[in-house]
Coordinates of C-alpha atoms in Angstrom, one line a residue:
X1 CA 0.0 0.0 0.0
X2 CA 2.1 3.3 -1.0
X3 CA 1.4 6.5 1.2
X4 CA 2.4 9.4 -0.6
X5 CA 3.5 12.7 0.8
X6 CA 2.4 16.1 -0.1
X7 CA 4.3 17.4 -2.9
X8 CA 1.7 20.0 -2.9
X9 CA 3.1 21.3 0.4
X10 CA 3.6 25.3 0.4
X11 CA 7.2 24.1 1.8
X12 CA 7.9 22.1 -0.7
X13 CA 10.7 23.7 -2.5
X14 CA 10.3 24.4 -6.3
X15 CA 12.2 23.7 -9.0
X16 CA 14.9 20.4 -8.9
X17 CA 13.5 19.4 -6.1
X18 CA 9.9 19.1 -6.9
X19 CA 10.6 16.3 -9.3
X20 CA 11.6 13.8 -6.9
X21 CA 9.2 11.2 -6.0
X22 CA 8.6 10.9 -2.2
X23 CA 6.4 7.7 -1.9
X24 CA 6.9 5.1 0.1
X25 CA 5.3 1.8 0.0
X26 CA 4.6 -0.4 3.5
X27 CA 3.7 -4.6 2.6
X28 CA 4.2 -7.8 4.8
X29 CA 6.8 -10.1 3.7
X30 CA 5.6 -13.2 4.8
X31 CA 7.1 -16.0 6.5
X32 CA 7.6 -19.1 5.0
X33 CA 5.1 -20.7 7.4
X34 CA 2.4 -17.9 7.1
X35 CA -1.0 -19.5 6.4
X36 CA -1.9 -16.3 4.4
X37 CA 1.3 -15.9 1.8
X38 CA -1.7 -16.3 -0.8
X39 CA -3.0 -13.5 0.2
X40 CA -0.7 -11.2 -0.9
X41 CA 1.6 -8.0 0.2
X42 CA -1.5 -6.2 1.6
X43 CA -2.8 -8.5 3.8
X44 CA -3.1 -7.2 7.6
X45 CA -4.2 -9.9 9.6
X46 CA -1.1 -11.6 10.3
X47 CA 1.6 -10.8 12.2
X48 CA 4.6 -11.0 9.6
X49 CA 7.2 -8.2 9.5
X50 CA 6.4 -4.9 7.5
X51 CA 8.7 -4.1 4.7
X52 CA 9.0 -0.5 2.8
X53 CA 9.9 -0.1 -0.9
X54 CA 9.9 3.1 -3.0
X55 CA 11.7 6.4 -3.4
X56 CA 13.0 9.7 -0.4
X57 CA 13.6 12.0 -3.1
X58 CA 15.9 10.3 -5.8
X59 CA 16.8 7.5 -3.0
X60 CA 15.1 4.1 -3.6
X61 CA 14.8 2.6 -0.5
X62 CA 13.8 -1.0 0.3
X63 CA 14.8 -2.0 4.0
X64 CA 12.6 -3.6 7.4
X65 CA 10.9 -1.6 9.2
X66 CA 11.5 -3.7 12.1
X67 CA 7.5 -2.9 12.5
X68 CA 4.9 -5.9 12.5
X69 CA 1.8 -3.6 13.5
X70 CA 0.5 -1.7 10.4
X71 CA -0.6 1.5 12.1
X72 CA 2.7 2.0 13.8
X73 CA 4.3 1.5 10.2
X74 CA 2.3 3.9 8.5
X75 CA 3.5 6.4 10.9
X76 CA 6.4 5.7 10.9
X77 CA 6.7 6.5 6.9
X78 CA 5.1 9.4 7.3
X79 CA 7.9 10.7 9.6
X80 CA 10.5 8.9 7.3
X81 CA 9.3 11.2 4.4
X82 CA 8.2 14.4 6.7
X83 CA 12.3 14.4 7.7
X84 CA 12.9 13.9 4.1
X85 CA 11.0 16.8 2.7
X86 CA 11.6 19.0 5.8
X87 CA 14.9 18.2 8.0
X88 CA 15.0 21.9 9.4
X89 CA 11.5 21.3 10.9
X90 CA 13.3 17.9 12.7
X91 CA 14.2 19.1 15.9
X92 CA 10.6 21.1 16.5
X93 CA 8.8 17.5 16.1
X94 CA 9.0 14.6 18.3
X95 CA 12.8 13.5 19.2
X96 CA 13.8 10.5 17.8
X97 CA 15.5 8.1 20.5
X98 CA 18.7 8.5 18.4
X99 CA 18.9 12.3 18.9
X100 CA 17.9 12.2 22.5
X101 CA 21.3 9.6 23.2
X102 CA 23.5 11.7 21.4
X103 CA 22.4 14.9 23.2
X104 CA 22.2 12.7 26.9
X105 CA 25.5 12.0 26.1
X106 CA 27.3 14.9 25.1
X107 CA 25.8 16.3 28.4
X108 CA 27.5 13.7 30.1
X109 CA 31.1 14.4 28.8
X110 CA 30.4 18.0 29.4
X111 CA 29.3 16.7 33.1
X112 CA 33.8 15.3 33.2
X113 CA 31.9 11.9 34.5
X114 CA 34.3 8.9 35.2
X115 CA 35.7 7.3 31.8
X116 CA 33.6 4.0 33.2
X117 CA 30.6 5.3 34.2
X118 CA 30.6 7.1 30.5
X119 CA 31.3 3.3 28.8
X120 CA 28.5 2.2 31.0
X121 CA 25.7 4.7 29.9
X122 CA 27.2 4.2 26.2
X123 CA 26.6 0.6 25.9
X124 CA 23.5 0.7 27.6
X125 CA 21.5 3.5 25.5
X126 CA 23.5 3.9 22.3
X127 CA 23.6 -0.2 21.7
X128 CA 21.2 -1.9 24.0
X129 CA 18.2 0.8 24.1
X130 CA 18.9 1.8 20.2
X131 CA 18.2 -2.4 19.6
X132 CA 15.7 -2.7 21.8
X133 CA 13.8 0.5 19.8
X134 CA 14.7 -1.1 16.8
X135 CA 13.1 -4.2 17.7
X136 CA 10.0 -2.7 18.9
X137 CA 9.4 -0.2 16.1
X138 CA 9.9 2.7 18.3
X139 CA 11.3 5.8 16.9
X140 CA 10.8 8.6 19.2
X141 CA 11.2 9.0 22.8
X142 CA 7.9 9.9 23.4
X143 CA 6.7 6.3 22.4
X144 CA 8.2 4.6 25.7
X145 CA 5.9 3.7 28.2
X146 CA 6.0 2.1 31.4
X147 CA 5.8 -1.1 29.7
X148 CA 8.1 -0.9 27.2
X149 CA 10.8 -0.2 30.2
X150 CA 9.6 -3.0 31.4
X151 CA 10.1 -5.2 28.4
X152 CA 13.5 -3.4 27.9
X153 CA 14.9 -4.6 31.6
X154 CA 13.6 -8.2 30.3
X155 CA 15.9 -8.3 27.8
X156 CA 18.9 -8.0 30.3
X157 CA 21.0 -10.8 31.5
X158 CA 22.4 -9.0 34.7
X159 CA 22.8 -10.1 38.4
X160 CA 20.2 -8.5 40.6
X161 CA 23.3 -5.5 41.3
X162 CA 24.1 -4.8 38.0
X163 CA 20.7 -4.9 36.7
X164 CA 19.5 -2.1 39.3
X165 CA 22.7 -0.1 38.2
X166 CA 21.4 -0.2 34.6
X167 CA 17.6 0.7 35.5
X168 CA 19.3 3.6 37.0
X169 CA 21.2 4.4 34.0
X170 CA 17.7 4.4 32.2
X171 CA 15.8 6.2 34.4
X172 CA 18.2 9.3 34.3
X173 CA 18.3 9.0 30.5
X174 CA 14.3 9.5 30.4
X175 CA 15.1 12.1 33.2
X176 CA 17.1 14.1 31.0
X177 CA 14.8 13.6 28.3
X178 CA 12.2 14.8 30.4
X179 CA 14.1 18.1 31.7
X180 CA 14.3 18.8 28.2
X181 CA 10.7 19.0 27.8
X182 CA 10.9 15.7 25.1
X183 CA 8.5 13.9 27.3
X184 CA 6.1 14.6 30.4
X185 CA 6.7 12.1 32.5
X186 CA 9.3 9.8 33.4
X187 CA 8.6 6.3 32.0
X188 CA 11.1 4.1 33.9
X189 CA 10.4 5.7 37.0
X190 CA 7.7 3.4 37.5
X191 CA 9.6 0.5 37.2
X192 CA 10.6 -1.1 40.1
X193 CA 14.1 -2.4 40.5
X194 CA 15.5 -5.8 40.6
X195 CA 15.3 -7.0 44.7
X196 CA 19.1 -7.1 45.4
X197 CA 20.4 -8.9 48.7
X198 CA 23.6 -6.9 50.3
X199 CA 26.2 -9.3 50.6
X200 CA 27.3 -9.7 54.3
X201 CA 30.7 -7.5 54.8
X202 CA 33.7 -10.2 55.0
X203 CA 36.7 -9.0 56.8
X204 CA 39.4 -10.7 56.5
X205 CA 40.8 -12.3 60.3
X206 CA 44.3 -11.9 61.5
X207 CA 45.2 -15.3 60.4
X208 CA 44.3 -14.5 56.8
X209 CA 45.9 -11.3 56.7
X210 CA 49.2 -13.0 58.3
X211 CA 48.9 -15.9 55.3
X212 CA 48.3 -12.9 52.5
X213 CA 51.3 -11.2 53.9
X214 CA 53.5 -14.5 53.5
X215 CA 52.0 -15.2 50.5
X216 CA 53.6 -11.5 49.4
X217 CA 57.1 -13.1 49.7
X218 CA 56.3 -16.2 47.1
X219 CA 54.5 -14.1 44.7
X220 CA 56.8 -14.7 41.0
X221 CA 59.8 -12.4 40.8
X222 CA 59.9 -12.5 37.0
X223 CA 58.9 -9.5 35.3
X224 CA 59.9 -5.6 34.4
X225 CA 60.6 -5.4 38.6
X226 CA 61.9 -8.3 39.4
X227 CA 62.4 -8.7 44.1
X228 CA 61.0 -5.6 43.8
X229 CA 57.3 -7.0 42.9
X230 CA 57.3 -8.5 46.2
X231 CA 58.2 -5.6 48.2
X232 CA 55.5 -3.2 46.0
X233 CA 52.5 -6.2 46.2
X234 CA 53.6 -6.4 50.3
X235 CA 53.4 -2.1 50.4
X236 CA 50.1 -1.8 48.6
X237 CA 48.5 -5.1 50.7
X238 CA 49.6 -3.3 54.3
X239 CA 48.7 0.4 52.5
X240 CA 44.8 -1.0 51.8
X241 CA 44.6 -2.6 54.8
X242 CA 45.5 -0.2 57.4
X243 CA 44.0 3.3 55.2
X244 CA 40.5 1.5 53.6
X245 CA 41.4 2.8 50.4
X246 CA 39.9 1.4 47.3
X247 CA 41.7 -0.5 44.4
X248 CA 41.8 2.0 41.9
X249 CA 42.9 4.9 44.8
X250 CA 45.7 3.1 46.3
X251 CA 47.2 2.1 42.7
X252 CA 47.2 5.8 41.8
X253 CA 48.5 7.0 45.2
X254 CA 50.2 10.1 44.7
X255 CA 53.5 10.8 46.8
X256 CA 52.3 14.2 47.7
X257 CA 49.1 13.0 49.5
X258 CA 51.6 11.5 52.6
X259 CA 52.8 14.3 54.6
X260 CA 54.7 14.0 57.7
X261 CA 53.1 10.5 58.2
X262 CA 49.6 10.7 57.6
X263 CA 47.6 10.3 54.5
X264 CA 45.3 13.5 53.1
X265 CA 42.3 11.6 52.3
X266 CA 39.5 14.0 51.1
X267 CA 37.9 17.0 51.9
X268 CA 34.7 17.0 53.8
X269 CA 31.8 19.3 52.4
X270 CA 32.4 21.6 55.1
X271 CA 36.3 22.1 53.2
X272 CA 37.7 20.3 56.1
X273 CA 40.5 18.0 55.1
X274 CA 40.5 14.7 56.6
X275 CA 44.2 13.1 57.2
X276 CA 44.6 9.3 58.4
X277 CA 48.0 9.0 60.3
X278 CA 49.5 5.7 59.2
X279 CA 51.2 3.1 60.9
X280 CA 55.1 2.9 60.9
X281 CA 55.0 -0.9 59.0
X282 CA 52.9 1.3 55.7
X283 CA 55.2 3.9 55.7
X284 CA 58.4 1.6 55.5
X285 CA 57.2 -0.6 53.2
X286 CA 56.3 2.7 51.1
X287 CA 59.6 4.2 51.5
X288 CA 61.1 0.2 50.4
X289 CA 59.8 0.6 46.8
X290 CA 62.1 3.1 45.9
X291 CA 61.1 5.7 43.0
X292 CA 59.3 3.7 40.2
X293 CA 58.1 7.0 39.0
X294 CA 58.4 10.7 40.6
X295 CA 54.7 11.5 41.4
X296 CA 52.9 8.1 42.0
X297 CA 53.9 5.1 44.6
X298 CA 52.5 1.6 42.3
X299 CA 51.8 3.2 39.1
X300 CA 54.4 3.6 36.5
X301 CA 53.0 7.3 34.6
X302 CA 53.0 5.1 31.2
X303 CA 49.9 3.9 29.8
X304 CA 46.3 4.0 30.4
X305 CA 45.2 4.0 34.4
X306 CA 42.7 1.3 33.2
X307 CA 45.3 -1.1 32.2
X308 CA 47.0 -0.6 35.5
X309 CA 43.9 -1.0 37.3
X310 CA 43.8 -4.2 35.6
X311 CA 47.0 -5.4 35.9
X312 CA 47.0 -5.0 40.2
X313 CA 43.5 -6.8 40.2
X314 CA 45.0 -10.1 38.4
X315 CA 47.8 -9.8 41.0
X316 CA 45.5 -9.7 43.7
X317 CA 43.6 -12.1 43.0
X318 CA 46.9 -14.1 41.9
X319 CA 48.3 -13.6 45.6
X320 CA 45.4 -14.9 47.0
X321 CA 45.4 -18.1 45.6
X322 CA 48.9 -18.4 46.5
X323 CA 47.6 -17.6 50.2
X324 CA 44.8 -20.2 50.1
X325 CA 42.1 -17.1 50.3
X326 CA 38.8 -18.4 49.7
X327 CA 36.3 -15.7 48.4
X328 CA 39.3 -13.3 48.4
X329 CA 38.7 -9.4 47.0
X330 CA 40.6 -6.5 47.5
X331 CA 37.6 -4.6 48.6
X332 CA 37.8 -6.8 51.9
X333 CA 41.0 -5.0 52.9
X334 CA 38.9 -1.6 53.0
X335 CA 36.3 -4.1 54.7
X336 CA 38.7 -4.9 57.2
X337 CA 40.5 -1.2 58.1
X338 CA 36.5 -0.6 58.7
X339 CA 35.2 -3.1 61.4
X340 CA 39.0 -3.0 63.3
X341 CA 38.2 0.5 63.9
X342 CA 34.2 -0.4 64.7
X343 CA 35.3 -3.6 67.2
X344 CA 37.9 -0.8 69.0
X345 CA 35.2 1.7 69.9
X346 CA 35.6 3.8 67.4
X347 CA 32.2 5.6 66.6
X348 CA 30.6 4.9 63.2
X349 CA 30.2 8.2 62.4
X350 CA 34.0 8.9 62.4
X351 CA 34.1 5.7 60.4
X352 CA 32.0 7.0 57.6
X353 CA 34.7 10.2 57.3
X354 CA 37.3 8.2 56.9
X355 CA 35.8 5.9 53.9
X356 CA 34.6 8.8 52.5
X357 CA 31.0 7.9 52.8
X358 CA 28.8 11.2 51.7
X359 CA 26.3 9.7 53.8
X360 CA 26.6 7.6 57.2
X361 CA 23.8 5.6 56.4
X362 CA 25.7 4.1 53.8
X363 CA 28.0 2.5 56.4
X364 CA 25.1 1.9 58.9
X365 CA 24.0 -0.6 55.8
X366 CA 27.4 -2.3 55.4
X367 CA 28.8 -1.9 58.9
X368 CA 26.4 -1.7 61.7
X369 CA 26.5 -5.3 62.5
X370 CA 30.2 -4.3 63.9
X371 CA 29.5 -1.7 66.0
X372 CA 31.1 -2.6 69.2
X373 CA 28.8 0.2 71.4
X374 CA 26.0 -1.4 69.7
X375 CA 27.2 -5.1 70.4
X376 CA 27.6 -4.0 73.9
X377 CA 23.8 -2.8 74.2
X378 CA 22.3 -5.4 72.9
X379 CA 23.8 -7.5 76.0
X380 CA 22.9 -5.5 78.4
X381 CA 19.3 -5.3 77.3
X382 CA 19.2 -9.5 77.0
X383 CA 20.9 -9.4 80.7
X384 CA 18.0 -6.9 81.8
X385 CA 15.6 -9.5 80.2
X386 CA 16.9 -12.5 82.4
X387 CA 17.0 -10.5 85.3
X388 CA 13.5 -9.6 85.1
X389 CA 12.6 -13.3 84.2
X390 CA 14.2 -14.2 87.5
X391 CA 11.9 -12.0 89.3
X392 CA 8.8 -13.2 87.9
X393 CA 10.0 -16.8 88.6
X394 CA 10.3 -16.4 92.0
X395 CA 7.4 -14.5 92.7

């Protein structure tokens, strides 16, 4: 069935241009196991994909529409040949879902986000979401709804983690899109996320750590540094153990962030700076490495930071097979430098400055189980409870 545009539009430029042919024609191509193939091209009642053939100007197209209702595929042409015959008037229509990812993320670069997080949101709207739309026939962002978020999440092969992490990549796409005025409301912010279940926080015990550390001095001494991978894998070990910092912030440890013995690790809100004094054992096994390079401690300046990131988490995980580690991670050293300081009385709050926690009930969640005042409390409310059984016992 063609649908022809109006070449009889006051907009329609004269001249060259009004000889080109702008009609499009939309017909099922049938399956080989359709019962209706006899019917023809034009047949509507089945649920074969919907095909277009004809000429955008002097372009012959002939592609899928990816489209197997009819109404949506008529509209669809009509927007194929209205951005045809008028590409300036583009932008003052509805935004196509391509235009809206490319603006989203050119926000986001101009927003200096992580390199990561940037990969993340990448791969999830400009591949998966584009394929998804594709798939579904959807061409603008105004023709998501609450369902077809939902349908969209289906699609996802993610642990329950990773799949709330990419609902929440969607949800502030449509929340851009909706700031922009594209749509009126936000269609995945209906959807509820995956239920995820918060992994019990695994310190590691004394005799762990003491097998880690000896497992240090077997670690291979092949390679660019030769003895000296020992002393640097023993350094950063004792350096995330006893300051809580992460992976990726201890392997780009600048030299000029330890001053007279204590670490600067951040600056509070309030522009307070927040130093962790360290213990002699750190700073000697820091000072043991010698100068790989001027400014850093365990990275070498060469290279991306990625690729060293990389490199230390195959060690790691490396040195704790050596050390017969079951379930071993380096995030259980920053685990550990946590609960030490919780089972010694140290208040939580003060805790949660020194992770760098922008919100203590983020290490309520993780930590609170540790909390010696807490621990402490709880006993002396069961040792009421006897006490008061007692009474009614012998009464």
């Amino acid at each position: 069935m063609p649908v022809y545009c109006f070449l009889n539009h006051p907009k329609v430029p004269s001249g060259p241009t009004q000889k080109a042919v702008y009609m499009l024609t939309i017909f099922r191509r049938h399956s080989r196991k359709c019962p209706h193939r006899s019917k023809g091209r034009d047949w509507r009642k089945c649920n074969c994909p919907i095909n277009i053939e004809g000429y955008l100007g002097e372009k012959y197209v002939r592609d899928s529409l990816g489209i197997r209702s009819w109404d949506a595929a008529q509209a669809r042409v009509r927007d194929l040949e209205a951005q045809s015959l008028f590409p300036e008037e583009v932008t003052d229509g509805p935004v196509t879902i391509e235009h809206g990812v490319d603006q989203f993320l050119k926000d986001a670069k101009a927003r200096h986000i992580a390199d990561s997080t940037y990969t993340k949101l990448r791969y999830t709207l400009q591949i998966q979401l584009k394929e998804f739309a594709k798939s579904k026939g959807l061409l603008h962002v105004r023709e998501f709804d609450v369902n077809s978020i939902r349908e969209f999440r289906a699609t996802w092969k993610d642990a329950p983690i990773s799949a709330l992490k990419r609902l929440e990549r969607v949800r502030s796409f449509f929340r851009f899109c909706q700031a922009s005025g594209w749509i009126q409301t936000n269609p995945a912010a209906a959807v509820k996320p995956p239920k995820v279940t918060t992994p019990p926080t695994l310190p590691f015990d004394q005799e762990e750590f003491e097998q880690i550390l000896k497992g240090c001095d077997k670690f291979s001494a092949n390679g660019r540094y030769k003895d000296k991978n020992r002393i640097r894998i023993k350094a950063l070990v004792l350096l995330m153990r006893h300051s809580g910092l992460r992976i990726g912030d201890a392997v780009l440890l600048k030299r000029e962030r330890i001053i007279n013995g204590s670490l600067f690790l951040h600056t509070q809100k309030t522009g307070t700076p927040v130093h962790l004094p360290l213990p002699p054992v750190v700073l000697s096994a820091l000072k043991e490495i010698g100068q790989i390079h001027p400014e850093y401690f365990f990275w070498s300046g060469t290279g991306k930071t990625k690729s060293a990131l990389s490199v230390w988490d195959r060690t790691l995980r490396r040195l704790f097979e050596i050390a017969e580690i079951k379930k071993g991670h380096s995030h259980r050293f920053r685990d550990t430098f946590a609960v030490s300081l919780l089972e010694n009385g140290v208040p939580i709050e003060d805790v949660s400055i020194l992770l760098g926690h922008q919100d203590v009930r983020i290490t309520q969640k993780h930590y609170a189980p540790w909390v010696r005042s807490r621990q402490l409390r709880l006993e002396e409310h069961v040792r009421a409870a006897w006490k008061t059984a007692r009474v009614r016992s012998t009464a």
